[in-house]
XYZ file of C-alpha atoms in Angstrom:
664
model
C -5.462 -64.020 10.675
C -1.556 -63.367 11.306
C -1.187 -62.678 7.544
C -4.090 -60.122 8.000
C -2.500 -58.465 11.035
C 1.036 -58.031 9.570
C -0.417 -56.746 6.378
C -2.575 -53.992 8.585
C 0.754 -53.284 10.575
C 2.645 -53.064 7.336
C -0.118 -50.643 5.998
C 0.148 -48.517 8.951
C 3.613 -48.139 8.732
C 3.360 -47.029 5.280
C 0.922 -44.294 6.068
C 3.130 -43.232 9.008
C 6.007 -42.840 6.632
C 4.118 -41.125 4.084
C 2.853 -38.622 6.658
C 6.442 -38.114 7.747
C 7.683 -37.711 4.203
C 4.945 -34.921 3.561
C 6.434 -33.311 6.746
C 3.308 -31.845 8.571
C 3.361 -28.565 10.478
C 0.342 -27.691 12.597
C -0.377 -24.011 13.964
C -2.946 -22.061 14.855
C -2.990 -19.272 12.307
C -0.894 -19.670 8.946
C -0.363 -16.371 6.757
C 0.514 -16.895 3.046
C 2.456 -14.151 1.625
C 5.304 -12.082 3.285
C 4.175 -8.622 1.844
C 3.829 -5.951 4.135
C 0.429 -7.044 5.213
C 1.909 -10.630 5.729
C 4.498 -9.479 8.180
C 2.212 -7.378 10.262
C -0.790 -10.149 9.987
C 1.854 -12.787 11.431
C 3.394 -10.183 13.939
C -0.135 -9.371 15.287
C -1.223 -12.931 15.555
C 2.085 -13.959 17.509
C 1.461 -10.988 19.839
C -2.127 -12.216 20.497
C -0.489 -15.310 21.652
C -1.197 -17.635 18.973
C 1.245 -20.373 17.071
C 2.099 -18.511 13.776
C 3.680 -19.931 10.551
C 4.445 -17.047 7.835
C 5.036 -18.629 4.406
C 6.883 -16.372 1.657
C 7.475 -17.734 -1.753
C 10.464 -15.315 -2.200
C 13.479 -14.609 -0.218
C 12.725 -11.059 0.873
C 9.884 -9.809 3.331
C 7.845 -6.555 2.828
C 6.449 -6.725 -0.499
C 6.189 -3.414 -2.446
C 7.110 -1.469 0.638
C 10.598 -3.009 0.865
C 10.461 -3.403 -3.037
C 10.870 0.153 -3.918
C 7.548 1.861 -2.999
C 9.306 4.311 -0.521
C 7.207 7.462 -1.513
C 4.314 6.315 0.411
C 0.753 6.697 -1.226
C -1.156 7.850 1.873
C -4.270 10.116 0.873
C -4.890 11.108 4.505
C -2.701 9.947 7.645
C -5.942 9.851 9.697
C -6.587 6.619 7.744
C -3.360 4.930 9.022
C -3.593 3.332 12.517
C -2.236 0.656 14.586
C 0.858 -1.122 13.805
C 0.823 0.404 10.278
C 1.153 3.809 11.844
C 3.880 2.242 14.124
C 5.743 1.018 11.084
C 6.035 4.613 9.757
C 7.111 5.895 13.268
C 9.959 2.997 13.420
C 11.006 4.258 9.913
C 10.831 7.752 11.321
C 13.195 6.688 14.456
C 15.730 5.200 11.655
C 15.851 9.043 10.066
C 15.439 10.724 13.127
C 12.143 11.967 12.937
C 8.919 11.450 14.540
C 6.990 9.473 11.457
C 8.601 9.168 8.232
C 6.837 8.281 4.919
C 9.780 8.562 2.620
C 12.335 5.922 2.959
C 14.961 3.506 1.250
C 13.966 -0.124 0.369
C 16.816 -1.638 2.728
C 15.284 0.338 5.809
C 11.739 -0.794 5.121
C 12.883 -4.554 4.996
C 15.140 -4.253 8.072
C 12.308 -2.609 9.855
C 10.255 -5.816 8.758
C 12.549 -8.230 10.059
C 12.172 -6.131 13.380
C 9.064 -7.065 13.923
C 9.692 -10.859 13.033
C 12.473 -10.815 15.639
C 10.259 -9.001 18.313
C 7.565 -11.414 18.295
C 9.316 -14.565 17.325
C 7.481 -15.244 14.084
C 8.358 -18.432 11.942
C 9.104 -17.852 8.535
C 9.165 -20.171 5.964
C 11.189 -18.717 2.616
C 10.940 -20.096 -0.735
C 7.860 -22.283 -0.368
C 4.796 -21.787 -2.366
C 1.336 -22.986 -2.537
C 0.429 -26.021 -4.461
C -2.861 -27.128 -3.501
C -5.519 -26.560 -0.931
C -7.785 -28.899 1.138
C -11.304 -27.997 2.242
C -13.637 -29.905 4.440
C -17.198 -28.633 5.423
C -16.350 -25.293 4.071
C -13.203 -25.123 6.222
C -9.597 -24.939 4.969
C -8.053 -28.074 6.720
C -4.735 -27.731 5.256
C -2.503 -26.423 2.568
C 0.196 -28.412 0.243
C 3.366 -26.477 -0.370
C 6.280 -26.921 -2.798
C 9.703 -25.473 -2.931
C 10.092 -22.327 -5.130
C 13.511 -23.491 -6.021
C 12.650 -26.741 -7.391
C 14.282 -28.642 -4.235
C 12.693 -30.610 -1.428
C 10.194 -28.639 0.598
C 10.795 -28.403 4.418
C 7.155 -28.561 5.088
C 4.948 -30.031 2.469
C 1.665 -29.568 4.360
C 0.229 -27.108 6.673
C -2.540 -27.486 8.700
C -4.175 -24.474 10.841
C -7.228 -23.304 12.356
C -7.348 -19.896 10.383
C -5.629 -18.838 7.278
C -4.963 -15.354 6.125
C -3.933 -14.507 2.269
C -1.424 -11.729 2.178
C -0.435 -12.190 -1.504
C -1.033 -9.520 -4.059
C -2.438 -12.412 -6.303
C -4.870 -13.834 -4.171
C -3.457 -17.522 -4.828
C -4.565 -19.402 -1.275
C -7.946 -17.677 -2.026
C -8.282 -19.211 -5.542
C -7.008 -22.494 -4.333
C -9.644 -22.717 -1.461
C -12.428 -22.189 -4.152
C -13.410 -18.637 -2.917
C -15.253 -16.391 -5.389
C -13.253 -13.893 -7.070
C -13.122 -11.463 -10.379
C -10.356 -10.225 -12.523
C -10.481 -7.130 -14.519
C -13.100 -4.156 -14.584
C -16.613 -4.263 -13.754
C -19.165 -2.177 -16.073
C -20.253 0.874 -14.392
C -24.009 -0.523 -14.741
C -22.980 -3.442 -12.340
C -22.624 -1.601 -9.221
C -24.022 1.796 -10.496
C -20.793 3.377 -10.529
C -19.358 6.246 -12.698
C -15.538 5.399 -13.237
C -15.074 1.584 -13.493
C -15.063 0.147 -16.970
C -13.627 1.315 -20.065
C -12.350 4.929 -19.504
C -10.874 7.178 -22.203
C -9.416 10.273 -20.354
C -6.774 12.918 -20.291
C -4.202 11.963 -17.570
C -1.056 10.006 -18.637
C -2.381 10.669 -22.169
C -0.785 11.034 -25.450
C -0.895 14.663 -27.095
C -2.858 14.673 -30.238
C -1.196 13.829 -33.397
C 1.070 11.078 -32.473
C 1.228 8.663 -35.099
C 0.624 4.742 -34.339
C 2.407 3.358 -37.391
C 5.987 1.989 -38.047
C 5.947 4.323 -40.886
C 3.799 7.517 -39.976
C 0.908 8.071 -41.846
C 0.991 4.223 -43.326
C -1.140 1.931 -41.507
C -0.094 -0.888 -43.908
C 3.466 -0.826 -42.345
C 1.971 -2.011 -39.005
C 1.666 -0.789 -35.400
C 4.453 0.298 -33.450
C 5.311 -2.181 -30.284
C 2.991 -2.015 -27.395
C 0.040 -0.729 -29.333
C -3.011 -3.047 -29.628
C -5.248 -3.295 -32.752
C -8.288 -4.197 -30.753
C -11.138 -1.660 -31.078
C -12.250 0.196 -27.878
C -15.405 -0.855 -26.010
C -17.957 1.941 -25.132
C -17.191 4.127 -22.201
C -17.880 2.290 -18.995
C -18.126 -1.148 -20.440
C -16.665 -4.124 -18.443
C -13.873 -6.374 -19.388
C -11.044 -8.876 -18.217
C -8.016 -6.140 -18.927
C -5.767 -5.361 -15.904
C -4.203 -2.212 -14.942
C -0.474 -1.848 -16.105
C 2.441 -3.139 -13.636
C 5.780 -1.785 -13.542
C 8.637 -1.587 -10.998
C 9.244 1.264 -8.425
C 12.748 1.911 -9.248
C 15.531 2.745 -6.859
C 18.508 4.383 -8.359
C 21.518 6.143 -7.035
C 23.413 9.260 -8.316
C 26.246 8.840 -5.446
C 29.315 8.077 -7.372
C 30.535 5.196 -4.830
C 27.201 3.692 -4.633
C 26.322 3.706 -8.373
C 26.307 0.701 -10.716
C 26.004 1.857 -14.265
C 22.813 1.321 -16.277
C 24.102 -1.006 -19.008
C 22.075 -2.728 -22.116
C 19.826 -5.504 -20.897
C 19.386 -8.827 -22.281
C 17.218 -9.080 -25.261
C 17.161 -5.165 -25.791
C 15.190 -3.939 -28.528
C 15.113 -0.084 -29.152
C 12.084 -0.372 -31.069
C 10.157 -0.864 -28.048
C 10.831 2.840 -27.252
C 9.841 4.413 -30.644
C 6.714 5.709 -29.188
C 8.876 7.723 -26.735
C 10.694 9.414 -29.450
C 7.516 10.455 -30.710
C 6.082 11.912 -27.439
C 9.409 13.557 -26.754
C 9.243 15.312 -30.167
C 5.637 16.713 -29.216
C 6.074 17.437 -25.629
C 9.855 18.655 -25.415
C 10.418 17.423 -21.888
C 12.886 20.001 -20.038
C 13.958 16.815 -17.419
C 13.457 13.523 -16.925
C 10.263 14.325 -14.942
C 8.575 14.712 -17.822
C 9.155 11.019 -18.629
C 9.513 9.527 -15.139
C 8.030 10.398 -11.852
C 11.389 11.103 -10.160
C 10.866 11.115 -6.294
C 13.839 11.481 -4.105
C 14.460 9.207 -1.111
C 16.999 9.586 1.571
C 20.875 9.201 1.076
C 20.702 10.153 -2.959
C 18.473 7.476 -3.981
C 15.178 7.604 -5.964
C 11.617 5.951 -6.095
C 10.631 6.162 -9.796
C 7.055 5.561 -11.038
C 5.356 6.047 -14.173
C 5.003 9.510 -15.453
C 3.098 10.624 -18.817
C 2.071 8.721 -21.854
C 5.027 6.278 -22.282
C 6.974 5.368 -19.113
C 7.873 2.522 -16.887
C 4.440 0.996 -17.175
C 4.002 -2.057 -19.547
C 0.481 -1.350 -20.785
C -1.419 -4.131 -21.869
C 1.164 -6.804 -20.999
C 0.050 -8.524 -17.959
C -3.604 -9.681 -18.733
C -2.483 -13.302 -18.082
C -0.715 -12.720 -14.690
C -3.525 -12.774 -12.110
C -4.579 -16.395 -12.992
C -1.154 -17.663 -14.447
C 0.899 -20.523 -13.009
C 4.242 -19.847 -11.385
C 6.404 -20.200 -14.519
C 4.120 -17.895 -16.573
C 4.286 -15.125 -13.956
C 8.080 -15.694 -13.762
C 8.098 -14.889 -17.433
C 5.841 -11.793 -17.230
C 7.862 -10.374 -14.350
C 11.169 -10.712 -16.338
C 9.487 -9.228 -19.404
C 8.729 -6.264 -17.046
C 12.047 -5.995 -15.589
C 13.719 -5.962 -18.928
C 11.113 -3.513 -20.318
C 11.911 -1.187 -17.473
C 15.765 -1.766 -17.455
C 15.608 -1.080 -21.223
C 13.842 2.243 -20.912
C 16.278 3.493 -18.721
C 19.180 2.625 -21.076
C 17.277 3.963 -24.226
C 16.972 7.400 -22.334
C 20.643 7.287 -21.414
C 21.891 6.073 -24.739
C 19.782 6.243 -27.625
C 21.441 9.104 -29.849
C 18.067 10.011 -30.990
C 17.051 11.176 -27.382
C 17.856 14.833 -26.420
C 21.135 15.356 -25.275
C 19.986 17.089 -21.928
C 17.878 13.905 -21.006
C 21.018 11.532 -21.838
C 23.249 13.427 -19.633
C 20.791 13.591 -16.771
C 20.003 9.750 -17.116
C 23.760 8.954 -16.945
C 24.022 10.652 -13.660
C 21.964 7.859 -12.068
C 22.701 3.942 -11.654
C 21.579 1.071 -9.649
C 22.381 1.373 -6.035
C 25.050 -1.079 -4.847
C 23.641 -1.026 -1.215
C 20.175 -2.257 -2.198
C 18.772 -5.574 -3.214
C 22.254 -7.028 -3.202
C 20.707 -10.611 -3.489
C 18.827 -9.732 -6.424
C 21.264 -8.146 -8.893
C 20.531 -4.733 -7.347
C 17.007 -4.572 -8.747
C 13.878 -5.080 -6.693
C 12.231 -8.708 -6.790
C 9.001 -7.255 -6.290
C 7.134 -6.284 -9.597
C 4.164 -3.509 -8.763
C 1.180 -5.945 -8.928
C -1.379 -3.259 -8.654
C -4.266 -5.194 -9.211
C -4.870 -9.023 -9.664
C -7.651 -10.972 -8.483
C -10.386 -9.553 -6.162
C -12.481 -11.261 -4.147
C -16.195 -11.234 -4.313
C -16.965 -11.492 -0.726
C -19.612 -11.004 1.929
C -19.649 -7.263 0.889
C -18.478 -5.550 -2.244
C -16.765 -1.961 -1.468
C -17.727 0.024 -4.470
C -17.577 3.770 -5.568
C -20.297 4.722 -3.329
C -18.061 3.759 -0.240
C -15.412 6.138 -1.459
C -17.357 8.829 -2.023
C -19.244 8.531 1.354
C -22.722 7.913 -0.415
C -22.641 4.433 1.419
C -21.087 4.305 4.836
C -20.456 0.939 6.544
C -21.140 0.100 10.341
C -18.274 -2.558 10.449
C -15.367 -0.789 9.349
C -11.973 -2.416 10.565
C -9.690 0.201 8.635
C -10.121 2.990 6.624
C -8.947 4.374 3.238
C -8.540 7.806 1.922
C -6.630 7.798 -1.270
C -8.024 9.008 -4.876
C -9.789 6.360 -6.980
C -6.731 5.483 -8.958
C -6.199 3.156 -12.004
C -3.545 3.112 -14.029
C -3.962 2.810 -17.984
C -5.285 -0.728 -19.317
C -4.546 -0.703 -22.817
C -2.909 1.343 -25.851
C -5.080 1.758 -28.669
C -5.693 3.640 -32.150
C -8.357 6.413 -31.941
C -9.014 8.220 -35.105
C -5.553 7.604 -36.270
C -3.763 8.552 -33.134
C -2.223 6.540 -30.453
C -4.019 6.830 -27.128
C -4.018 5.077 -23.619
C -7.079 3.746 -22.215
C -7.960 3.281 -18.463
C -6.499 5.768 -16.355
C -8.552 7.251 -13.766
C -7.737 9.550 -10.843
C -10.564 10.905 -8.971
C -10.535 12.322 -5.446
C -11.884 14.991 -3.174
C -13.299 12.730 -0.530
C -12.457 12.106 2.829
C -11.358 8.884 4.924
C -13.864 6.270 4.740
C -14.365 2.796 6.589
C -13.568 -0.531 4.852
C -15.994 -3.088 5.836
C -14.966 -6.149 7.819
C -17.172 -8.199 5.546
C -15.076 -7.061 2.536
C -12.097 -9.049 3.775
C -13.962 -12.436 4.543
C -15.403 -14.764 1.983
C -19.023 -15.393 1.602
C -20.090 -17.978 4.264
C -20.707 -20.570 1.833
C -17.515 -20.204 0.261
C -14.978 -20.615 3.129
C -15.317 -20.030 6.921
C -11.751 -19.794 8.111
C -10.012 -17.351 5.576
C -9.353 -13.863 5.518
C -8.221 -11.631 2.683
C -6.915 -8.433 3.372
C -5.068 -7.434 0.316
C -7.082 -9.170 -2.525
C -10.314 -8.069 -0.656
C -13.854 -7.638 -2.041
C -14.106 -4.263 -4.002
C -14.809 -3.270 -7.499
C -12.044 -2.280 -9.693
C -12.335 1.463 -8.780
C -12.801 1.192 -5.272
C -9.917 -1.033 -5.189
C -7.841 1.635 -6.773
C -8.390 3.942 -3.795
C -8.083 1.120 -1.095
C -4.974 -0.542 -2.808
C -2.317 1.243 -0.736
C 0.366 -0.432 1.114
C -0.543 1.400 4.738
C -3.998 0.155 4.196
C -3.070 -3.259 3.597
C -1.152 -3.394 6.970
C -3.990 -1.922 8.667
C -6.356 -4.623 7.375
C -3.820 -7.154 7.858
C -3.784 -6.411 11.554
C -7.863 -6.350 11.655
C -7.552 -9.970 9.753
C -5.084 -11.333 12.490
C -7.121 -9.988 15.282
C -10.317 -11.587 13.847
C -8.678 -14.756 13.423
C -7.551 -14.881 16.838
C -11.324 -14.080 18.034
C -12.742 -16.679 15.859
C -10.417 -19.550 17.309
C -10.911 -18.092 20.737
C -14.655 -18.415 20.489
C -14.959 -21.682 18.114
C -16.615 -19.933 15.590
C -16.083 -18.837 11.613
C -14.836 -15.542 10.402
C -18.301 -14.548 9.755
C -19.582 -14.866 13.057
C -16.911 -12.867 14.724
C -18.564 -10.202 16.871
C -17.705 -6.972 14.897
C -18.497 -4.508 17.703
C -15.868 -6.389 20.161
C -13.492 -6.626 17.194
C -13.584 -2.891 16.569
C -13.278 -2.142 20.501
C -10.133 -4.601 20.482
C -8.603 -2.725 17.726
C -9.181 0.540 19.503
C -8.249 -0.286 22.742
C -4.579 -2.235 21.996
C -3.751 -0.585 18.723
C -0.261 -2.339 19.061
C -1.770 -5.802 19.837
C -0.227 -5.438 23.411
C -1.131 -3.808 26.727
C 1.008 -0.587 26.241
C -1.171 2.485 26.930
C -2.982 3.666 23.718
C -2.284 7.001 22.294
C -5.089 9.463 22.486
C -6.187 11.442 19.536
C -8.501 14.384 19.456
C -9.415 15.685 16.133
C -11.152 18.888 15.470
C -14.260 17.025 14.231
C -14.866 15.693 17.588
C -17.596 17.780 19.030
C -17.518 16.233 22.306
C -13.794 16.959 23.152
C -13.309 20.047 21.129
C -14.732 23.521 21.964
C -14.559 26.222 19.543
C -14.574 30.027 20.084
C -14.520 32.786 17.480
C -14.713 32.760 13.734
C -12.861 29.645 12.293
C -13.838 28.277 9.007
C -14.350 24.426 8.476
C -11.820 23.543 5.730
C -11.491 19.610 4.143
C -8.561 19.660 1.473
C -5.423 18.882 3.426
C -6.986 17.775 6.639
C -6.041 15.302 9.346
C -9.383 13.476 9.154
C -12.356 14.966 7.550
C -11.759 18.723 8.287
C -9.625 21.246 10.018
C -10.451 24.615 11.533
C -8.693 27.781 9.992
C -8.660 31.439 11.193
C -7.606 34.128 8.773
C -5.323 36.973 9.745
C -7.458 39.996 11.161
C -10.434 37.892 12.271
C -12.175 37.793 15.319
C -10.033 36.694 18.333
C -10.808 32.857 19.214
C -9.662 29.667 20.069
C -10.134 26.015 19.615
C -9.415 23.953 22.719
C -8.757 19.804 22.601
C -9.670 17.856 25.577
C -8.426 14.466 26.067
C -9.865 11.763 28.304
C -6.736 10.368 29.915
C -7.516 6.873 30.971
C -4.186 6.308 32.456
C -2.367 8.939 34.409
C 1.381 9.390 33.065
C 3.771 11.476 30.893
C 2.482 11.926 27.471
C 4.440 13.641 24.668
C 2.143 16.030 22.796
C 1.997 17.010 19.182
C -0.551 19.341 16.798
C -1.137 18.477 13.218
C -0.589 21.333 11.109
C -2.028 20.942 7.681
C 0.028 22.519 4.774
C -2.028 25.902 3.896
C -0.690 29.164 2.377
C -0.040 32.415 4.105
C 0.397 30.218 7.508
C 1.024 32.548 10.406
C 4.807 32.950 11.511
C 3.804 32.150 14.996
C 1.030 30.082 16.499
C 0.074 30.493 20.255
C -0.437 27.305 22.153
C -1.347 26.640 25.738
C -1.019 23.425 27.090
C -2.629 22.771 30.460
C -1.652 19.630 32.285
C -4.341 19.855 34.780
C -2.187 21.929 37.302
C -0.682 24.700 35.342
C -0.712 26.478 31.873
C 2.347 26.637 29.688
C 2.607 28.770 26.476
C 4.290 26.685 23.787
C 4.567 28.744 20.515
C 5.402 27.020 17.149
C 6.842 28.764 13.896
C 5.928 28.098 10.700
C 9.478 27.673 9.616
C 9.492 24.283 12.054
C 6.801 22.711 9.827
C 8.331 21.030 7.074
C 5.851 18.848 4.928
C 7.298 15.941 2.589
C 5.908 13.384 0.112
C 2.357 13.065 -0.210
C 1.589 13.958 3.255
C -0.905 16.818 3.659
C 0.621 18.277 6.877
C 2.832 17.469 9.536
C 2.951 16.866 13.333
C 4.457 19.300 15.310
C 6.077 18.433 18.925
C 4.749 20.706 21.737
C 6.729 18.761 24.476
C 5.922 16.134 27.093
C 3.642 16.730 30.211
C 2.602 14.706 33.316
C -0.953 14.187 33.182
C -3.475 12.944 35.621
C -6.382 10.538 34.898
C -9.530 12.440 33.902
C -10.719 15.006 31.293
C -8.762 18.002 33.148
C -6.085 18.645 30.746
C -6.359 20.645 27.453
C -4.245 21.853 24.436
C -5.648 25.087 23.169
C -4.771 26.846 20.024
C -5.416 30.812 19.568
C -5.405 33.058 16.879
C -4.253 35.701 19.133
C -1.391 38.104 17.423
C -1.469 36.156 14.298
C 0.138 37.605 11.212
C -1.429 34.957 8.873
C -3.513 32.056 8.938
C -3.888 29.804 12.081
C -4.786 26.064 11.830
C -6.387 23.856 14.391
C -6.775 20.271 13.232
C -5.710 17.384 15.515
C -3.924 17.004 18.864
C -1.948 13.870 19.699
C -0.946 12.619 23.300
C 1.472 9.664 23.027
C 2.370 7.787 26.442
C 6.201 7.913 27.136
C 7.012 4.325 28.380
C 9.047 3.910 31.425
């Protein structure tokens, strides 16, 4: 009996030592992936008084937003709400503006760190997922390993709720949640722009020969061209749209590192570029690279044209690959992009004016200093996509199907980069590029960020959400990921508080919470009155309703010489106080040199005209907020802002008015 007791004590000691060696960490909410979405999800959960751990496999927070994509893809600012919008306001503060959508990588990274410090979020860097354990339909724990090969600080994380904020959907996959990779056939969801698409954007001009020796198929295909025959238009496949890097360069001499020949450089990889240049004869670098300028003499360079920074067809294995394979694919993309920049600037066959232009740029000394001045974040445009409780499709983008459980909005063009480079009729062609827009903001279903109940009950997926390839192309924008991350964290908190699953969260209550507490705090919420809000807007006179370039679905426009009229915006002020007032001015031709605006604070009127010269629209935004001053408003709906077309010498626009509380 004594031996049995000693054996039992010894076993318990071994088990205890094993658990200790595993270094178990327990929190309310575990966020995996330090992307822009990951930071906002963790910040939100902590602000809502939950214990949180944010796990980042690398060393840098912010994902692509801090990794080079500074020329923000928006679609419509109306879709960007809550803490996501606050992020771009904080960026604006850095640059001395109200909002800023064009920014340097380092500024974005420091802003994300600001959120982490403010909320006191614990971040575990350089740890990655090794496994996940699920019991009774719930993830009970995940296992981690060091990303660097050393010992893991915490090897087991237990949480009540998990949020997968990776671009790859790794936690989702480890948890056994249904997902897909590639393009659905159009027939699967009754779509038009999914599957194989041979179209005209970012396309080779006719006549570009695909063979090493022009006109001789027996010589073999040039690098990057597939011999695979193209499937029929609209057919599904497992091909993934191309990845690249959003490249930050500098042309400031004291902040430049010369672009040198990268390891493994092979000029034969860029032979196709020479053939394209010979056909198109670009006058500057914009004919090859999408050269968007950032503050302080920097760039956000993206793919442009038939042959550019997209490494087409070289990423098919990435979404489901192991870590070593992904690292290899990422390195190949880095070297391809660095080689392209070097080739443009140094290959004697390139036109002299393009070489000279390229040599004015170099890697920025003050960016990515821990990563050899090159972004550690490859642009993983699309990897796994969850097949969740609801699948967003083209019908949602186009407004043909409108969900009632929206917890965020999207507004960008249905956008896919090319998926393959092939031979068609003896000529080289790209296949897969789609750019179809013309629709307004639309809601994203809560059910699209949660798994099916039978798959998992305590996981939310705001990045690799449930959408078809072409719908995902519209949703997959960094600001939208941040919006959905806040919604995910808020839902996770609600599920914990009500001891329920993510599928049983009260959606109406969640929507009210996101509206009432847009910053996950008790600060007074700002008030937006949009022209499409018939309850709070009164229109007099002859105003046309325009859609393109609006904040939200539409804006009103009065032409010079039309019937005199006005548009009055009346806010419901729930808390008396001082508010800073802005009006949104869409970018329209022939804008009147001056617009007459009246602000009534409930006691007296003030005339506040603005001039067309004060409206400076930058980047991919459709308009700009113009400040009208600060005013003390009482509680209720007596105050208003009225836009008049009296005395106009051009077009007058009335779109939206914003009332932002001034915190004491």
